mmCIF file of C-alpha atoms in Angstrom:
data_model
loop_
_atom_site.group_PDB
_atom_site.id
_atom_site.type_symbol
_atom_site.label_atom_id
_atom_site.label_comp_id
_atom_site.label_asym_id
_atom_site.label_seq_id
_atom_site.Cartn_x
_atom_site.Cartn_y
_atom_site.Cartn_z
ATOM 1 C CA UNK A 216 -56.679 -50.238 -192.660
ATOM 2 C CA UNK A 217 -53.186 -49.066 -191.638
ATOM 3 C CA UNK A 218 -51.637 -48.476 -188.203
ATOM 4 C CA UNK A 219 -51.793 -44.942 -188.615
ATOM 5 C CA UNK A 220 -55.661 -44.997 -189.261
ATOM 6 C CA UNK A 221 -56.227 -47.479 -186.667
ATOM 7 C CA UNK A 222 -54.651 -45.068 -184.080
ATOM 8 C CA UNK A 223 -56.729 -42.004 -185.518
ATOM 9 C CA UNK A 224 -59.965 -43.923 -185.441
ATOM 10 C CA UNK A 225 -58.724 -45.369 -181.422
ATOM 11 C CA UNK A 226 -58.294 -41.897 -180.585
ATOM 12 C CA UNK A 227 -61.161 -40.115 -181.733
ATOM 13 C CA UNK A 228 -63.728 -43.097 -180.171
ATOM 14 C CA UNK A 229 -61.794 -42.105 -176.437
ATOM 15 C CA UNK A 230 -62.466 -38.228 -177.385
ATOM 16 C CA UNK A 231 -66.275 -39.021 -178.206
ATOM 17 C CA UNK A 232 -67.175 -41.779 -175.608
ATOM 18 C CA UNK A 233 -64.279 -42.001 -173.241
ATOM 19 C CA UNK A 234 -61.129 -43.774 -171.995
ATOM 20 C CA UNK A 235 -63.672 -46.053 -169.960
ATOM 21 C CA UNK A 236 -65.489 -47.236 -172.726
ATOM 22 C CA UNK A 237 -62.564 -47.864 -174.996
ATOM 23 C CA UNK A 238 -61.344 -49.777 -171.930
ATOM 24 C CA UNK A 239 -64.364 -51.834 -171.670
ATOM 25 C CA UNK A 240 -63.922 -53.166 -175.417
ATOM 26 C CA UNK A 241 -60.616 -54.041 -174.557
ATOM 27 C CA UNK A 242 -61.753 -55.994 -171.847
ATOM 28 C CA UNK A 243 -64.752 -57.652 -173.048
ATOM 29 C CA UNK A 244 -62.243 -58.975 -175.880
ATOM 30 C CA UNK A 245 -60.263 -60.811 -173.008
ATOM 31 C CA UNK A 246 -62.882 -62.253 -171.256
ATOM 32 C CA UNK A 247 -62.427 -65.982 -171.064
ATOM 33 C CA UNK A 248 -58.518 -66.208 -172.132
ATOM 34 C CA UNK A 249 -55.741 -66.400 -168.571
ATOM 35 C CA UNK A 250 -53.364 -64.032 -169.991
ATOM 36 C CA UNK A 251 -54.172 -61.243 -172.749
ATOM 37 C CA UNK A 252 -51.810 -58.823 -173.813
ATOM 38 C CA UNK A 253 -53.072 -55.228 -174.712
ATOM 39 C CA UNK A 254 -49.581 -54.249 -176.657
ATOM 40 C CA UNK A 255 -49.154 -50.288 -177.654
ATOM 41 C CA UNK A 256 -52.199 -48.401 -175.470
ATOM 42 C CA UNK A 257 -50.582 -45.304 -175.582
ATOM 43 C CA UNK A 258 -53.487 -42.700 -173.858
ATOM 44 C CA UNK A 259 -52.598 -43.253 -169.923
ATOM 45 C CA UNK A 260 -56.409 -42.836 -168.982
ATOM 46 C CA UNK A 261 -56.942 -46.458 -171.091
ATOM 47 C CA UNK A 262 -53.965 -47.911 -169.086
ATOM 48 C CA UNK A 263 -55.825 -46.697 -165.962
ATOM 49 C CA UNK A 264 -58.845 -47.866 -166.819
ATOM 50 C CA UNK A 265 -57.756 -51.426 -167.873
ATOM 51 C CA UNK A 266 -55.859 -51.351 -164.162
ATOM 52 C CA UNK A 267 -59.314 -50.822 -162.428
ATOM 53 C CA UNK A 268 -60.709 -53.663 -164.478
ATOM 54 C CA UNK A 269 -58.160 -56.294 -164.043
ATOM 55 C CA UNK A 270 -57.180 -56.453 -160.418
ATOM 56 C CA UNK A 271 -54.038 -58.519 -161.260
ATOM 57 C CA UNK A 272 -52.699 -56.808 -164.397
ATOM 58 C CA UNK A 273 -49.335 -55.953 -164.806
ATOM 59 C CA UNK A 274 -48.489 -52.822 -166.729
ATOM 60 C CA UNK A 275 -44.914 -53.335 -168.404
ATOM 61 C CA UNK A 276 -43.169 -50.684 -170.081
ATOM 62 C CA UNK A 277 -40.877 -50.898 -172.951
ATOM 63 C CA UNK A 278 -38.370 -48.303 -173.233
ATOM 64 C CA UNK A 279 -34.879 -47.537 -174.769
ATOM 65 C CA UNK A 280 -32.357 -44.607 -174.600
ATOM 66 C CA UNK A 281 -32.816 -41.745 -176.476
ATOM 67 C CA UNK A 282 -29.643 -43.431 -178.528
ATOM 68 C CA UNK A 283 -31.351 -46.666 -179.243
ATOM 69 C CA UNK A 284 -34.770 -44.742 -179.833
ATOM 70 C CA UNK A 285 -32.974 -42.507 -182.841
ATOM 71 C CA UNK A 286 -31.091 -44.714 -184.114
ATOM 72 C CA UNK A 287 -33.957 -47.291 -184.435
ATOM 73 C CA UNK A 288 -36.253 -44.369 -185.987
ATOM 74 C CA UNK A 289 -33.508 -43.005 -188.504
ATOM 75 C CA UNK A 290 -33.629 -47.217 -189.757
ATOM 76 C CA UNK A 291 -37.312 -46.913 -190.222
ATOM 77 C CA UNK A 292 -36.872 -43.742 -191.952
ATOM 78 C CA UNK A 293 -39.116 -41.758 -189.340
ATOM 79 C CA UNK A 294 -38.474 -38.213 -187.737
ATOM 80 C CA UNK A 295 -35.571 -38.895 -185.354
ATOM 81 C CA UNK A 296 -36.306 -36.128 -183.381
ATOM 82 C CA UNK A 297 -38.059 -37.909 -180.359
ATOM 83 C CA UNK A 298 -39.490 -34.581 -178.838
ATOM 84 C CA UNK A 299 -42.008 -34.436 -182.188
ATOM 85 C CA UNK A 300 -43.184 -38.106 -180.928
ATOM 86 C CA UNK A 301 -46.614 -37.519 -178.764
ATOM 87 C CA UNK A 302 -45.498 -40.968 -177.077
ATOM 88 C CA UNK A 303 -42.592 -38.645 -175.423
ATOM 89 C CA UNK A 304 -44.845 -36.283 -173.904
ATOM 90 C CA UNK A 305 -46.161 -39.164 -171.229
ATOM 91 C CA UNK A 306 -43.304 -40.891 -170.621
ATOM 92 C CA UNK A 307 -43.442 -40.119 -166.727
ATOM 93 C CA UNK A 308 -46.809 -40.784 -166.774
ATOM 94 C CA UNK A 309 -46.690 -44.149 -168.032
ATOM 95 C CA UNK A 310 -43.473 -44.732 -165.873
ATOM 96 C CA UNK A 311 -46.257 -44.740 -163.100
ATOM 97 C CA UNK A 312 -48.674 -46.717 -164.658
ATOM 98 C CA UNK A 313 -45.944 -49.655 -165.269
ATOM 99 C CA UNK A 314 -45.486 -51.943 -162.800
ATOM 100 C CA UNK A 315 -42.712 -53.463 -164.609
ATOM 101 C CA UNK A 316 -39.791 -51.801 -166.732
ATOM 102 C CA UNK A 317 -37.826 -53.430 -169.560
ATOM 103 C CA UNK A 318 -35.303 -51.508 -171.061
ATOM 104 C CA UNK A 319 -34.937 -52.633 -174.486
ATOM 105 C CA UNK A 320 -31.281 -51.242 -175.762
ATOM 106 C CA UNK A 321 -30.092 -54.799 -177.074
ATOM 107 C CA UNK A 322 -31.191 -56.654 -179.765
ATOM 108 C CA UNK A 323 -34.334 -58.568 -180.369
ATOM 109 C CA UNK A 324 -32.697 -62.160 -179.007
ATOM 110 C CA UNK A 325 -31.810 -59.970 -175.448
ATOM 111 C CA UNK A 326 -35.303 -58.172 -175.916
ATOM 112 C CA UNK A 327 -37.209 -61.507 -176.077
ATOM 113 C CA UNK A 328 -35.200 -63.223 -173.453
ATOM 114 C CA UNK A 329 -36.150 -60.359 -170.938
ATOM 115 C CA UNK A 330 -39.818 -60.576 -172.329
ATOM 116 C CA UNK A 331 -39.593 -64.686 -171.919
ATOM 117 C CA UNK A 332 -38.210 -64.145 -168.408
ATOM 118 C CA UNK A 333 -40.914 -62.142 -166.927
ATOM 119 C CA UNK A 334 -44.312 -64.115 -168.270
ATOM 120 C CA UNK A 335 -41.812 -67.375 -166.459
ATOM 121 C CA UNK A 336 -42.122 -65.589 -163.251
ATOM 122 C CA UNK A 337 -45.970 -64.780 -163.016
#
């Protein structure tokens, strides 16, 4: 299955049985393990959900300027118009979700230094 048909089927199970219960699969896949990472939840109402569940998660957003953004989508040869990207249309909503911001504008040995950096000081 590709990434584009595992978003699809992702979405339409939180339009049929709710952010809460797409939550709760996410969660009953981390029981056990000290650290899980849920990487690319993009519907808020997951994020919230997940936040409720785990008492001491920390939301971190990944973000880069509009320059970086384009530039990076022209290289994958996607739309580089970032106001057709449905990720743009929550951007201040998952601002206040995160509890952590890293602003990814370098390259991937800055990227993984800043990533490094903060799992060091949990």
């Amino acid at each position: 299955m590709d990434t584009q048909s595992l978003q699809n089927f992702g979405l339409r199970l939180i339009e049929e049985r709710g952010a809460d219960y797409f939550a709760s699969i996410l969660a009953a896949e981390a029981e056990g393990y000290p650290r899980v990472v849920f990487e690319g939840v993009r519907v808020p109402e997951v994020v919230a959900c997940l936040k409720k569940k785990f008492s001491n998660m920390t939301v971190v957003l990944l973000t880069a300027s509009p320059e970086k953004r384009r530039g990076r989508l022209i290289q994958r040869g996607s739309d580089p118009s970032l106001d057709r990207h449905p990720i743009e249309a929550y951007s201040g909503v998952y601002s206040a979700l995160a509890n952590v911001t890293i602003v990814n504008d370098g390259n991937l040995a800055d990227f993984q230094k800043d990533v490094l950096s903060l799992v060091a000081l949990e």
